[in-house]
mmCIF file of C-alpha atoms in Angstrom:
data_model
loop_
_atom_site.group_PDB
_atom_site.id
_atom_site.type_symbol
_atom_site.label_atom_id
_atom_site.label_comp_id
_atom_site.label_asym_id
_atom_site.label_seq_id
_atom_site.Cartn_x
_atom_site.Cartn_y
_atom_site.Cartn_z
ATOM 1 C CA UNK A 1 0.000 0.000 0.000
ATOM 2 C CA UNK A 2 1.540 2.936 -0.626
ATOM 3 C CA UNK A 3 1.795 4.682 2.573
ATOM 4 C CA UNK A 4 2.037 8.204 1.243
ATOM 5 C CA UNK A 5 -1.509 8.656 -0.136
ATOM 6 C CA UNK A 6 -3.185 5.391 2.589
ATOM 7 C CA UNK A 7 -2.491 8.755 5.028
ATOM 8 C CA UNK A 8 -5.370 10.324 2.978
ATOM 9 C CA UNK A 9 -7.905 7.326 4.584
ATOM 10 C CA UNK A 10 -8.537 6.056 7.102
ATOM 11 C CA UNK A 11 -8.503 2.043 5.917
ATOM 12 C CA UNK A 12 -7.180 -0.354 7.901
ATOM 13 C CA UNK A 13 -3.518 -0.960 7.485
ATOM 14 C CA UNK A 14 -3.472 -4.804 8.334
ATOM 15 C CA UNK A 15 -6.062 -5.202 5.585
ATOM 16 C CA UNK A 16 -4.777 -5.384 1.688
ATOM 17 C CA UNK A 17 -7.220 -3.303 0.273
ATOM 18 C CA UNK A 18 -8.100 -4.235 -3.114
ATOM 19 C CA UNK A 19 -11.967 -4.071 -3.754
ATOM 20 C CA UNK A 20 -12.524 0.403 -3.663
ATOM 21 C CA UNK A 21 -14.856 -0.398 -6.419
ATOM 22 C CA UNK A 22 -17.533 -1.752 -3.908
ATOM 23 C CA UNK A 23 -18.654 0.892 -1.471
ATOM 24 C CA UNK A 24 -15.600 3.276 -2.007
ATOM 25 C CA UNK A 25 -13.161 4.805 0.456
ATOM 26 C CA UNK A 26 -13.861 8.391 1.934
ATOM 27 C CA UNK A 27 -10.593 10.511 2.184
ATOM 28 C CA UNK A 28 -10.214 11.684 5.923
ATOM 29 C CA UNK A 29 -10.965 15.710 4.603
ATOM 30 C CA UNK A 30 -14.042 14.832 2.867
ATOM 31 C CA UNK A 31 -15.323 12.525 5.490
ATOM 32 C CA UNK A 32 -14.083 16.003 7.686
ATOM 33 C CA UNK A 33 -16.046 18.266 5.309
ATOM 34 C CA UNK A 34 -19.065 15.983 5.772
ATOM 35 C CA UNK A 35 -18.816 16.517 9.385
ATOM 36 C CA UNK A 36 -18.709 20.282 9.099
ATOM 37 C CA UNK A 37 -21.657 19.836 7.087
ATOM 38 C CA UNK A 38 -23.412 18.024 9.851
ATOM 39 C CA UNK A 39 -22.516 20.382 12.496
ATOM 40 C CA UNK A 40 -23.621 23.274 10.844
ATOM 41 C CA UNK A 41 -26.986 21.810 10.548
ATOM 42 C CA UNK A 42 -26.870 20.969 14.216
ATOM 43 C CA UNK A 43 -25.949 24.562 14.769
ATOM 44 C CA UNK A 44 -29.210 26.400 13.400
ATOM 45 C CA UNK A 45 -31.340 23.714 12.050
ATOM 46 C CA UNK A 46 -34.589 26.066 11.041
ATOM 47 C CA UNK A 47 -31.882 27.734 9.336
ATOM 48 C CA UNK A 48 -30.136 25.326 7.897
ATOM 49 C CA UNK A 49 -33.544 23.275 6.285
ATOM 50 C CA UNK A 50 -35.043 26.546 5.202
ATOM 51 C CA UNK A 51 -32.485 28.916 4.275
ATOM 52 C CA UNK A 52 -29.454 27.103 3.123
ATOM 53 C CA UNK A 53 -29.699 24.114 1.885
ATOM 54 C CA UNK A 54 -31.556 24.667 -1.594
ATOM 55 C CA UNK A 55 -28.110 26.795 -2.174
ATOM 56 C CA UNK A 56 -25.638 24.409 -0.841
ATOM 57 C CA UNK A 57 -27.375 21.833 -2.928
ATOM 58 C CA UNK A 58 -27.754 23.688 -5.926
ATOM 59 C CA UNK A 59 -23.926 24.275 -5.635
ATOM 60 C CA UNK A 60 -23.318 20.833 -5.061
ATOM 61 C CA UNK A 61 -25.331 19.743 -8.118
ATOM 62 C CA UNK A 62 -23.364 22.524 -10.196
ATOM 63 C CA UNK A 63 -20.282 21.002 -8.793
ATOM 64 C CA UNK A 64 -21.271 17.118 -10.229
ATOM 65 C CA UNK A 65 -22.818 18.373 -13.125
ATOM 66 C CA UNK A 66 -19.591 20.260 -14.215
ATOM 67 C CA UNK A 67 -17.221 17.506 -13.616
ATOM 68 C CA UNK A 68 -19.129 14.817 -15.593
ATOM 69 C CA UNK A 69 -19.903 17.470 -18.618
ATOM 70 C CA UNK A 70 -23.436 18.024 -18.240
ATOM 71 C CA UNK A 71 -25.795 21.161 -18.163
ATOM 72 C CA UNK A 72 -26.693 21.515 -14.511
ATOM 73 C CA UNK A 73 -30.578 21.310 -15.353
ATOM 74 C CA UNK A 74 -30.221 18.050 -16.630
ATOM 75 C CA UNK A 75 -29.141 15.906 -13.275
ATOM 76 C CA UNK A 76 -30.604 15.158 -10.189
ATOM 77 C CA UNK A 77 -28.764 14.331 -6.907
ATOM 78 C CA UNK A 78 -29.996 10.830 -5.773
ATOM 79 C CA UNK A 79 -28.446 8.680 -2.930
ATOM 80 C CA UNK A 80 -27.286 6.060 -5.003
ATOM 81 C CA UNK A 81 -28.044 4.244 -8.705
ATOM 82 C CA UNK A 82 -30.182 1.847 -6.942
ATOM 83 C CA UNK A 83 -32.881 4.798 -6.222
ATOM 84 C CA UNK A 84 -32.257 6.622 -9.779
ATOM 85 C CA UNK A 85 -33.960 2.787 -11.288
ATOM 86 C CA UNK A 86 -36.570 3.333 -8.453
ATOM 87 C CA UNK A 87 -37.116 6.691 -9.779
ATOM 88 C CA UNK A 88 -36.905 6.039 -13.568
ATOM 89 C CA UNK A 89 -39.362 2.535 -12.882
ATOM 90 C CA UNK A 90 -41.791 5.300 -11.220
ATOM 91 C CA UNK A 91 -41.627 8.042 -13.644
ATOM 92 C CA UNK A 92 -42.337 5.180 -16.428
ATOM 93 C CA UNK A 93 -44.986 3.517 -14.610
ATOM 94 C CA UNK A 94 -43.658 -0.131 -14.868
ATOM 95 C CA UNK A 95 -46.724 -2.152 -13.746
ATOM 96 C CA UNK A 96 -47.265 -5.669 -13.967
ATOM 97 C CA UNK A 97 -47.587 -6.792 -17.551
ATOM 98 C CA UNK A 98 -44.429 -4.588 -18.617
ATOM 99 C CA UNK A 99 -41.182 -6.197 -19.713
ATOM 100 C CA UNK A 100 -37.985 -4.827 -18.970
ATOM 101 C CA UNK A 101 -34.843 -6.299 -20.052
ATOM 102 C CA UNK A 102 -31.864 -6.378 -18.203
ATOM 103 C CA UNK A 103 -28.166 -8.762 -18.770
ATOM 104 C CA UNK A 104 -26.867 -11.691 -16.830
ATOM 105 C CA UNK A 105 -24.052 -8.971 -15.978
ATOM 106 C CA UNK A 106 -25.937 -6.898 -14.332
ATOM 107 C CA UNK A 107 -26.154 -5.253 -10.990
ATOM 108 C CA UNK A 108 -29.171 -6.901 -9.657
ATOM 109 C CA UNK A 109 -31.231 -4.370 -7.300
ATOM 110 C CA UNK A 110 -32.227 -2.835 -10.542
ATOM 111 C CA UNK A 111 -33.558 -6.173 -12.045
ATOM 112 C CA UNK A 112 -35.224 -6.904 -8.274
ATOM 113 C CA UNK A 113 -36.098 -2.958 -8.213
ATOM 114 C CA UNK A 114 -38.471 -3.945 -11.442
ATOM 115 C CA UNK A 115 -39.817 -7.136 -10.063
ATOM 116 C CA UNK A 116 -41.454 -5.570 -7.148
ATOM 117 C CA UNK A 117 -43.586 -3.423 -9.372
ATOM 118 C CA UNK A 118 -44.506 -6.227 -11.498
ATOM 119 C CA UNK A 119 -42.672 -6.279 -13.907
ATOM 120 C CA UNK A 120 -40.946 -9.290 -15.886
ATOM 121 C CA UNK A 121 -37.834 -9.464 -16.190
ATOM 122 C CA UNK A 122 -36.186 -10.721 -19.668
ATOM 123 C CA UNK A 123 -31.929 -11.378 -19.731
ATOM 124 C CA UNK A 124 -29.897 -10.778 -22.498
ATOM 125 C CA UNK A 125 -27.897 -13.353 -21.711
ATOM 126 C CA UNK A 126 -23.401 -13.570 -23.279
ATOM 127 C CA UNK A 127 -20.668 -15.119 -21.949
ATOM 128 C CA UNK A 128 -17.150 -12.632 -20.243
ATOM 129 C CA UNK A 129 -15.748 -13.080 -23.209
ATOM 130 C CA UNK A 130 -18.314 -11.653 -25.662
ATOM 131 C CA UNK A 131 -17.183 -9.403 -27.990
ATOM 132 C CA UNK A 132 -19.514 -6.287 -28.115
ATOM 133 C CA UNK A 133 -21.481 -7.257 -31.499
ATOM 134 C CA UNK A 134 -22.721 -10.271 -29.161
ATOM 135 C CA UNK A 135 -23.260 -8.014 -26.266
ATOM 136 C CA UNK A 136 -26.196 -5.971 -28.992
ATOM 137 C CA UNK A 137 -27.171 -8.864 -30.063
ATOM 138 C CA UNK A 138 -28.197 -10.276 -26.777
ATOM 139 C CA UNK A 139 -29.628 -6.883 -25.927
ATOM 140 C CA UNK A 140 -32.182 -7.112 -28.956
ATOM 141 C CA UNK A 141 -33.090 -10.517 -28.758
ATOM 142 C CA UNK A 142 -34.092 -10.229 -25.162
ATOM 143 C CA UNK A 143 -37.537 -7.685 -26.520
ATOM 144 C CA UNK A 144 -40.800 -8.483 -26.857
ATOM 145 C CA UNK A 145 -43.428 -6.482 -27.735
ATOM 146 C CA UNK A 146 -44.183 -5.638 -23.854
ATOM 147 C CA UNK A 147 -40.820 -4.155 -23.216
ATOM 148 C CA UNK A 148 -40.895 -1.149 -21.350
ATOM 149 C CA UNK A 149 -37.135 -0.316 -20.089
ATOM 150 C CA UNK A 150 -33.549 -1.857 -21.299
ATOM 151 C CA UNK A 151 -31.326 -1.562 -18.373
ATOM 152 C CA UNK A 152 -27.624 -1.805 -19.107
ATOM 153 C CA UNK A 153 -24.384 -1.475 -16.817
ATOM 154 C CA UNK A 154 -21.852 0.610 -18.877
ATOM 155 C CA UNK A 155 -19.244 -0.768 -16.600
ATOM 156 C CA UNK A 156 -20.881 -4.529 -15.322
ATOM 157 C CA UNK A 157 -19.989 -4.664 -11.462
ATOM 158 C CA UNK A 158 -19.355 -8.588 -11.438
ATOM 159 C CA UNK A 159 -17.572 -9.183 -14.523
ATOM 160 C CA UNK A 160 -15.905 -5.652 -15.091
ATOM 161 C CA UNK A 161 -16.703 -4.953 -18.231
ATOM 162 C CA UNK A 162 -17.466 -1.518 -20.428
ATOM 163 C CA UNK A 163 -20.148 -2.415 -22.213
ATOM 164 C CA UNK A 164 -21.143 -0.725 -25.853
ATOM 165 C CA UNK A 165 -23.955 1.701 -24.234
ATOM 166 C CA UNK A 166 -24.279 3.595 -27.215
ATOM 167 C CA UNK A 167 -24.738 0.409 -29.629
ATOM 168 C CA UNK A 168 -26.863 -1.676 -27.560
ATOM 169 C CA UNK A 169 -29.378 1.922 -27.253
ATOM 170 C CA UNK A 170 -29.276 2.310 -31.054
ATOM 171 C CA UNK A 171 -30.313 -1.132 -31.627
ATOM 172 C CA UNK A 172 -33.361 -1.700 -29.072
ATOM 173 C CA UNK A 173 -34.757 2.463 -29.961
ATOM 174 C CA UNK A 174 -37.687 3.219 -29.529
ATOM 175 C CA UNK A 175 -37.502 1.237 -25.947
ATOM 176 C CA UNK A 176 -35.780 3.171 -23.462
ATOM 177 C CA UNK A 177 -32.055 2.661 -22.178
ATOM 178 C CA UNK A 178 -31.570 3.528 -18.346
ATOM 179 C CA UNK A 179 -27.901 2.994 -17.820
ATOM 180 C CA UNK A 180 -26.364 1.939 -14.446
ATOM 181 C CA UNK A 181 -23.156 3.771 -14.657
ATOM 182 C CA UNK A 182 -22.318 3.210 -10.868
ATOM 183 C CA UNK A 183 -19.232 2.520 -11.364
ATOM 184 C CA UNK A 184 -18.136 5.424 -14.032
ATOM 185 C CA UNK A 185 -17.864 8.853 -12.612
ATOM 186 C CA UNK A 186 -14.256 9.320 -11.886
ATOM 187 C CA UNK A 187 -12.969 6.006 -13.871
ATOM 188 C CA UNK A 188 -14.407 6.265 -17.636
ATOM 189 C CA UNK A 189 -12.400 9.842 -19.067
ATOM 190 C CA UNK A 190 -14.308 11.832 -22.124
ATOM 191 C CA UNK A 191 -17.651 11.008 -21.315
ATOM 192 C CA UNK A 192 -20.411 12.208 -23.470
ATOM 193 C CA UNK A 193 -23.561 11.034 -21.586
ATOM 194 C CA UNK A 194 -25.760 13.079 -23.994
ATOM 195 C CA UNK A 195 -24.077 11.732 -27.620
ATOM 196 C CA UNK A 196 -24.923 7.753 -25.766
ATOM 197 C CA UNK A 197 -28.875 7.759 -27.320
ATOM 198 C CA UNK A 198 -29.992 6.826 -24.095
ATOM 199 C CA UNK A 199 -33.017 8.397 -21.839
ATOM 200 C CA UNK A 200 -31.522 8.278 -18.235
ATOM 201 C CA UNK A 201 -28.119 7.474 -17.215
ATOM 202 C CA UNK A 202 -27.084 7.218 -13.291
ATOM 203 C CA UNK A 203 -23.889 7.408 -11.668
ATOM 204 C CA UNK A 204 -22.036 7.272 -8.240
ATOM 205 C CA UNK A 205 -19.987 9.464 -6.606
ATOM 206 C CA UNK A 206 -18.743 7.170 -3.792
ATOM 207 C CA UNK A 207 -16.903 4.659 -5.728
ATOM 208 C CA UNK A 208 -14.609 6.775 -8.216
ATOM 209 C CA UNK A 209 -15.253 10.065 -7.479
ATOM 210 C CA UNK A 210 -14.394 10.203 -3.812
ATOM 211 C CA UNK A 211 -17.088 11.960 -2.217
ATOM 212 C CA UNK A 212 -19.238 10.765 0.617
ATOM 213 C CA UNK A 213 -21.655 7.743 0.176
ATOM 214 C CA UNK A 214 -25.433 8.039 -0.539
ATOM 215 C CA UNK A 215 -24.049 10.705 -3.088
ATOM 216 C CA UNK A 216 -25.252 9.507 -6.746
ATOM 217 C CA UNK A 217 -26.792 11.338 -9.744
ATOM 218 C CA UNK A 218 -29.455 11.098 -12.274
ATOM 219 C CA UNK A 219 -29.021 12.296 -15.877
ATOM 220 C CA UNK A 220 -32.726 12.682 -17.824
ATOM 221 C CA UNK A 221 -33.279 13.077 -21.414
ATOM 222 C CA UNK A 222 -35.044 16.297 -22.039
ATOM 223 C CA UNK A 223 -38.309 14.711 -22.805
ATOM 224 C CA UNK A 224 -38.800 12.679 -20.024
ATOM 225 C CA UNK A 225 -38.146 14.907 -16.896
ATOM 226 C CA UNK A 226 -41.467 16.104 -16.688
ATOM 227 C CA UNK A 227 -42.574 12.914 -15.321
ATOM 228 C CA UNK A 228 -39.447 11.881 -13.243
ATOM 229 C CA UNK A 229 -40.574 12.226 -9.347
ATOM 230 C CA UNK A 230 -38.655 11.655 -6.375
ATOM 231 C CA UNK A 231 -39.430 8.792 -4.346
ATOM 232 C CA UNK A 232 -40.324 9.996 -1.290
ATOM 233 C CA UNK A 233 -42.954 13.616 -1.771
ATOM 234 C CA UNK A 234 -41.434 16.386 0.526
ATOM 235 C CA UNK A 235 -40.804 19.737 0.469
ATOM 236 C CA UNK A 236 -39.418 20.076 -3.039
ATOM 237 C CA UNK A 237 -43.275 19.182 -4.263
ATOM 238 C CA UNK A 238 -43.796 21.533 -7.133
ATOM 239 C CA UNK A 239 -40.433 22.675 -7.784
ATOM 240 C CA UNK A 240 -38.825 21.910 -11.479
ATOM 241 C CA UNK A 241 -36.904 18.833 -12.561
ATOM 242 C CA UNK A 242 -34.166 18.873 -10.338
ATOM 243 C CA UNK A 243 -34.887 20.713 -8.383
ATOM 244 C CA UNK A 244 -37.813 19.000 -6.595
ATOM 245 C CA UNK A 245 -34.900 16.110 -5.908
ATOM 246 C CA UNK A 246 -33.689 18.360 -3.180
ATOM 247 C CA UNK A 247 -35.289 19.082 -0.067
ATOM 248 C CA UNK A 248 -36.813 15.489 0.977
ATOM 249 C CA UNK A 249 -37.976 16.353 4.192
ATOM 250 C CA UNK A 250 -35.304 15.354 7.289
ATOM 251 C CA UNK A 251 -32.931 13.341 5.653
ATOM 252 C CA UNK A 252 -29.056 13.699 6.714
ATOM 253 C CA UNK A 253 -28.399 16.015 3.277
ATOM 254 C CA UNK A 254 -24.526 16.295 4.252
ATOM 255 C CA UNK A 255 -22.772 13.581 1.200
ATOM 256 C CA UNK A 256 -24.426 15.828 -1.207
ATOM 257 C CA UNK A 257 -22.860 19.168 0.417
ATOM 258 C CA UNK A 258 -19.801 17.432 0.659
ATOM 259 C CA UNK A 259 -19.847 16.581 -3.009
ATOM 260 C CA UNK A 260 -17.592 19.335 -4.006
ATOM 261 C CA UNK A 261 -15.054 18.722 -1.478
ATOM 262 C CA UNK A 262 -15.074 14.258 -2.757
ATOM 263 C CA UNK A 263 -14.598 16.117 -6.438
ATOM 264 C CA UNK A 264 -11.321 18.174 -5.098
ATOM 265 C CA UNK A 265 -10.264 15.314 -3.580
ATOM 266 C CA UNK A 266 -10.325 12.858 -6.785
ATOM 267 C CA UNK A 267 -8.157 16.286 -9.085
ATOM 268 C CA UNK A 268 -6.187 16.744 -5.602
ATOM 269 C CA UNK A 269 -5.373 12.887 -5.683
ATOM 270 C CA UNK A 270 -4.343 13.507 -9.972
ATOM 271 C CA UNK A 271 -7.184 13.083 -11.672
ATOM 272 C CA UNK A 272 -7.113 11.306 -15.001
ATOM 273 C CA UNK A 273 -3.410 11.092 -14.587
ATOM 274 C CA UNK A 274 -4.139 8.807 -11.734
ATOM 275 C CA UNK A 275 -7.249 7.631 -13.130
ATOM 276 C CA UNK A 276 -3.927 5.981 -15.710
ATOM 277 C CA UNK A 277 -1.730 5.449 -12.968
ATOM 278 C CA UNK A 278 -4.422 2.826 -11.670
ATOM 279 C CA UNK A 279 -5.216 1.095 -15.121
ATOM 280 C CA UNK A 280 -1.541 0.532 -15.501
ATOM 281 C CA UNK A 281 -1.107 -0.923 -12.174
ATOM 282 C CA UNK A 282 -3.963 -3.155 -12.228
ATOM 283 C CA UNK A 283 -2.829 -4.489 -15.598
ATOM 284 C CA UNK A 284 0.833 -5.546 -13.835
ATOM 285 C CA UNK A 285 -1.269 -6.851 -10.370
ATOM 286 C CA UNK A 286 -3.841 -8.950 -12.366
ATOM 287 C CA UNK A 287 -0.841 -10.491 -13.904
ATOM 288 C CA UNK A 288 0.894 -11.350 -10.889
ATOM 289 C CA UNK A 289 -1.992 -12.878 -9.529
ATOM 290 C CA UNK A 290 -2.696 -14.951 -12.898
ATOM 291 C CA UNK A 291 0.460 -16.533 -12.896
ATOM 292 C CA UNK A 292 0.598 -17.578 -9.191
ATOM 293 C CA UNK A 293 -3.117 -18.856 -9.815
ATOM 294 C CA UNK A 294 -1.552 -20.709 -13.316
ATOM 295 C CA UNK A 295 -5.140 -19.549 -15.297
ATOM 296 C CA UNK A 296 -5.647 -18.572 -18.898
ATOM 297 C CA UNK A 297 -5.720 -15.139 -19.826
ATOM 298 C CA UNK A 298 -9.128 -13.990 -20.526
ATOM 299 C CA UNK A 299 -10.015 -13.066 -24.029
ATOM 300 C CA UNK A 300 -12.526 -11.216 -25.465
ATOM 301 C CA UNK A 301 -13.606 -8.100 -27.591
ATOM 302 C CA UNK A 302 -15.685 -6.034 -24.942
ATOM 303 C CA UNK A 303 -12.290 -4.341 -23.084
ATOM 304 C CA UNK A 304 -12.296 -4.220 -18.981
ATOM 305 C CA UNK A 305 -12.472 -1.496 -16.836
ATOM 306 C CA UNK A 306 -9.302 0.631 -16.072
ATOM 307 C CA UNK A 307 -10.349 0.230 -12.585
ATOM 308 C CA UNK A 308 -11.532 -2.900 -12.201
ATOM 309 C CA UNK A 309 -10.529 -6.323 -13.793
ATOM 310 C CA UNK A 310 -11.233 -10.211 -13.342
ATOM 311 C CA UNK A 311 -8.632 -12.880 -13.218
ATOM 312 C CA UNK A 312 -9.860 -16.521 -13.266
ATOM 313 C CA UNK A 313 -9.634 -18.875 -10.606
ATOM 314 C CA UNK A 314 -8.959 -22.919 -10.959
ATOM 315 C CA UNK A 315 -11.834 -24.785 -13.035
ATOM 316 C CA UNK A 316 -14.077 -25.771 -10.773
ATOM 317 C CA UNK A 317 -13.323 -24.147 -7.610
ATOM 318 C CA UNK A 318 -15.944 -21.728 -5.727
ATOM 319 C CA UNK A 319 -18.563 -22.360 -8.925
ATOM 320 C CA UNK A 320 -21.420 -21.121 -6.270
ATOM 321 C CA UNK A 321 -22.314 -18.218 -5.063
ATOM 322 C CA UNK A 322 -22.621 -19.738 -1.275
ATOM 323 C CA UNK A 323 -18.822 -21.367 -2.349
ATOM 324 C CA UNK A 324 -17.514 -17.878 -3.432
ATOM 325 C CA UNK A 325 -19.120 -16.813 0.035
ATOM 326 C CA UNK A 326 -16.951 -19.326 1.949
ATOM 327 C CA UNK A 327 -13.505 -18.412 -0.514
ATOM 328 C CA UNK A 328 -14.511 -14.761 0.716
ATOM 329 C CA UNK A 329 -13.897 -15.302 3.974
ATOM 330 C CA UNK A 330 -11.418 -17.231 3.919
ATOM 331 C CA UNK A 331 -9.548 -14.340 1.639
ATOM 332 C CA UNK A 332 -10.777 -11.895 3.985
ATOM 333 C CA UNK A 333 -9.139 -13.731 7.127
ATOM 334 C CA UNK A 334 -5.937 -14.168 5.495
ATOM 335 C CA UNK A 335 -5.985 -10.345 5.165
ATOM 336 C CA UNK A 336 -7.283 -9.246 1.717
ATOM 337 C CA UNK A 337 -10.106 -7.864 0.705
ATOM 338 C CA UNK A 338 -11.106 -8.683 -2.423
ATOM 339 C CA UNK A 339 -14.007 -10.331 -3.203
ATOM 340 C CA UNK A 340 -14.822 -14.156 -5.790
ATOM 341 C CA UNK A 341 -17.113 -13.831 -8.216
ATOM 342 C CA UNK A 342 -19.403 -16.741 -9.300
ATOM 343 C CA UNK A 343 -20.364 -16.661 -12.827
ATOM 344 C CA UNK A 344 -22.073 -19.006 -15.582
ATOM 345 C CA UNK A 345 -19.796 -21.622 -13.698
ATOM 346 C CA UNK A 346 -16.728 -19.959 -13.125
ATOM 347 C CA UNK A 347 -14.920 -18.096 -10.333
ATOM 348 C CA UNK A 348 -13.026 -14.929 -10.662
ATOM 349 C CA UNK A 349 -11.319 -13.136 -8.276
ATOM 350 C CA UNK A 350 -12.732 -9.077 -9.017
ATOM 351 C CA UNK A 351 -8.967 -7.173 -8.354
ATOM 352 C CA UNK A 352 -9.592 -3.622 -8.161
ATOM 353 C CA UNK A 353 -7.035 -0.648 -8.287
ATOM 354 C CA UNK A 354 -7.344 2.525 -6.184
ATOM 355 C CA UNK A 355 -4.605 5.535 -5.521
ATOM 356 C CA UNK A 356 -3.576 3.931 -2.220
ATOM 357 C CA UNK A 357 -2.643 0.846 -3.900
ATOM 358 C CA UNK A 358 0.718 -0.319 -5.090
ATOM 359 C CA UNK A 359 2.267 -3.506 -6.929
ATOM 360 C CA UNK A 360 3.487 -5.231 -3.538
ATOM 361 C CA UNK A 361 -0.441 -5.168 -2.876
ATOM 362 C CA UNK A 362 -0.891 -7.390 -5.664
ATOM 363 C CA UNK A 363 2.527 -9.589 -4.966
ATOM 364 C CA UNK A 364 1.013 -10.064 -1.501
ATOM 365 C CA UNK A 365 -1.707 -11.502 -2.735
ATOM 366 C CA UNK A 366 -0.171 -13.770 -5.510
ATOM 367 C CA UNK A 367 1.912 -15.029 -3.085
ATOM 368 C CA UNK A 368 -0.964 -16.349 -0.282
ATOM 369 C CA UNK A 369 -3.339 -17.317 -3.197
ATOM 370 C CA UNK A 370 -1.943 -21.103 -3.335
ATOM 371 C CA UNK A 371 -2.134 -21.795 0.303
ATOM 372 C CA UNK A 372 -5.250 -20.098 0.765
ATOM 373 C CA UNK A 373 -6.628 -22.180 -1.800
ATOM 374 C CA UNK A 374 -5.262 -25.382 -0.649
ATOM 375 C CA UNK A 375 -7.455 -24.798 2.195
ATOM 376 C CA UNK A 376 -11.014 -24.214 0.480
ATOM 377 C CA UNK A 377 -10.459 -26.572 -2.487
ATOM 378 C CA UNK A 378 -12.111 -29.540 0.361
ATOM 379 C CA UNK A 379 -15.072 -27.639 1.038
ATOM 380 C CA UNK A 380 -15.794 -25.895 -2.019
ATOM 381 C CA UNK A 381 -16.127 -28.816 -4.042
ATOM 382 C CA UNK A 382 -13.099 -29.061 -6.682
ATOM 383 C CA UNK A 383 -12.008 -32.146 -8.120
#
């Protein structure tokens, strides 16, 4: 870990830290900032609720609006992706009956977020190694004449791929594309959300972006914010899209304040120069930790993540999702976070790369792999 910039967090040295992509890490001065936020509330809160927030939030909107290229009045503040499908479901009026489509790579609140409105869901179903002509393909033969929504990750949380967002929206229009982008603010450089063809696009801050958690957004094409609602009816009732996002009654409103200070951190940190730093890194670590493990390199057309990446574990080890469970903690004992992923069959371990990370992280790993392997391989079912 390298030492210099782990002073920035406040992780737990004894840990080998290699799954940011998950919930994030807060830097200790925006985690501070948050704070201040808090205690100013505490301070005056008639104030605070009446007087100051719409402007802190309206600055704090300005602030994530700027930084992933978008006109202010286009993007909500939401807590996290999972509530921007909540909202988009609403605004749409999913009811039972509808179809919505969604991929076996998906995250999958937003498949369950449909599914307790009713809705059916329909896969479009390709293998890691699809190459992104399959990846459309699967998209369009997933519709049927019922199909309300396409949801589709443009980076997939368990498999780490960028997905072709554009492509896959072209092919399915008129049906519209919400795209789960949690894991692209901060880690995907010269976005162009509007040029993608889609009709709602959603994005963390936590992960990449290093502001608080619960700190998200929501990007709406022009012709459907009218109808786009938050979830819970407060005291923004009757204000303008996005405005009536804001003030949701007595909610803890500090991660979006802090928003500004997570985005100073991430350019403070180096910004797309880091942003390369990590790609690089996590090319040399995932290597490391192939060869130790002895697996094939994984080929395909659809490229990875810069941030995130999958290396392949033994045939037939931790082919669950309860075995994965068990290889987690057993990972997670030995001192490493970083979590197995189950898949059509096969496990991968999901290596991430973060600015406090360095290649003895990676080493460190490579090195325990075998032994903590050894150990699962009698209770996780490999020949």
């Amino acid at each position: 870990m390298r030492r210099d910039i782990a002073e920035q967090f406040e992780l737990d040295p004894d840990l080998t830290h290699l799954n940011h992509g998950a919930f994030g890490a807060v830097p200790r001065a925006v985690r501070q900032a948050q704070d201040r936020a808090r205690a100013r509330i505490e301070q005056a809160p008639m104030r605070a609720f009446r007087d100051e927030l719409p402007d802190l939030l309206a600055a704090a909107r300005e602030s994530a609006t700027r930084f992933l290229g978008l006109p202010a009045e286009s993007t909500a503040l939401v807590r996290n992706v999972t509530e921007a499908v909540g909202v988009v479901l609403q605004g749409l009026d999913i009811v039972p009956g509808d179809d919505v489509v969604v991929s076996n790579h998906g995250y999958l609140t937003a498949g369950w977020s449909a599914e307790a409105r009713g809705a059916t869901l329909r896969t479009a179903a390709f293998p890691v190694d699809a190459d992104p002509d399959a990846v459309v393909a699967a998209f369009v033969a997933a519709l049927t004449e019922r199909t309300r929504l396409v949801v589709i990750d443009q980076i997939t949380s368990p498999t780490a791929l960028v997905l072709p967002v554009a492509a896959v929206a072209a092919a399915v229009a008129p049906v519209p594309v919400l795209v789960d982008a949690a894991h692209v603010p901060g880690a995907l450089p010269e976005l162009d959300i509007e040029a993608l063809g889609v009709a709602f696009w959603a994005g963390n801050l936590h992960k990449w972006a290093y502001t608080p958690r619960a700190a998200a957004t929501l990007w709406v094409a022009q012709e459907h914010r009218a109808s786009m609602r938050p979830l819970v009816t407060s005291w923004s009732h009757g204000l303008p899209y996005p405005e009536r996002f804001d003030l949701q009654g007595t909610v803890d409103h500090s991660s979006w304040v802090a928003v500004p200070d997570g985005l100073a951190a991430w350019r403070g940190l180096g910004g797309w120069e880091q942003v390369v730093r990590n790609a690089d890194l996590l090319l040399r670590g995932a290597e490391h930790v192939r060869s130790a493990l002895g697996t094939e390199h994984l080929q395909g057309g659809t490229p990875s993540a810069p941030c995130l990446r999958l290396v392949a574990l033994p045939e037939g080890l931790a082919t669950t999702s309860e075995d994965a469970e068990q290889l987690w903690q057993r990972l997670y004992a030995a001192g490493f976070v970083v979590p197995p992923i189950a898949f059509e069959g096969r496990c991968y371990l999901r290596l991430a790369a973060a600015p406090y990370n360095d290649e003895s992280d990676y080493e460190r790993l490579a090195a325990a792999l075998p032994a903590v392997l050894d150990t699962v391989r009698a209770t996780v079912g490999t020949p």
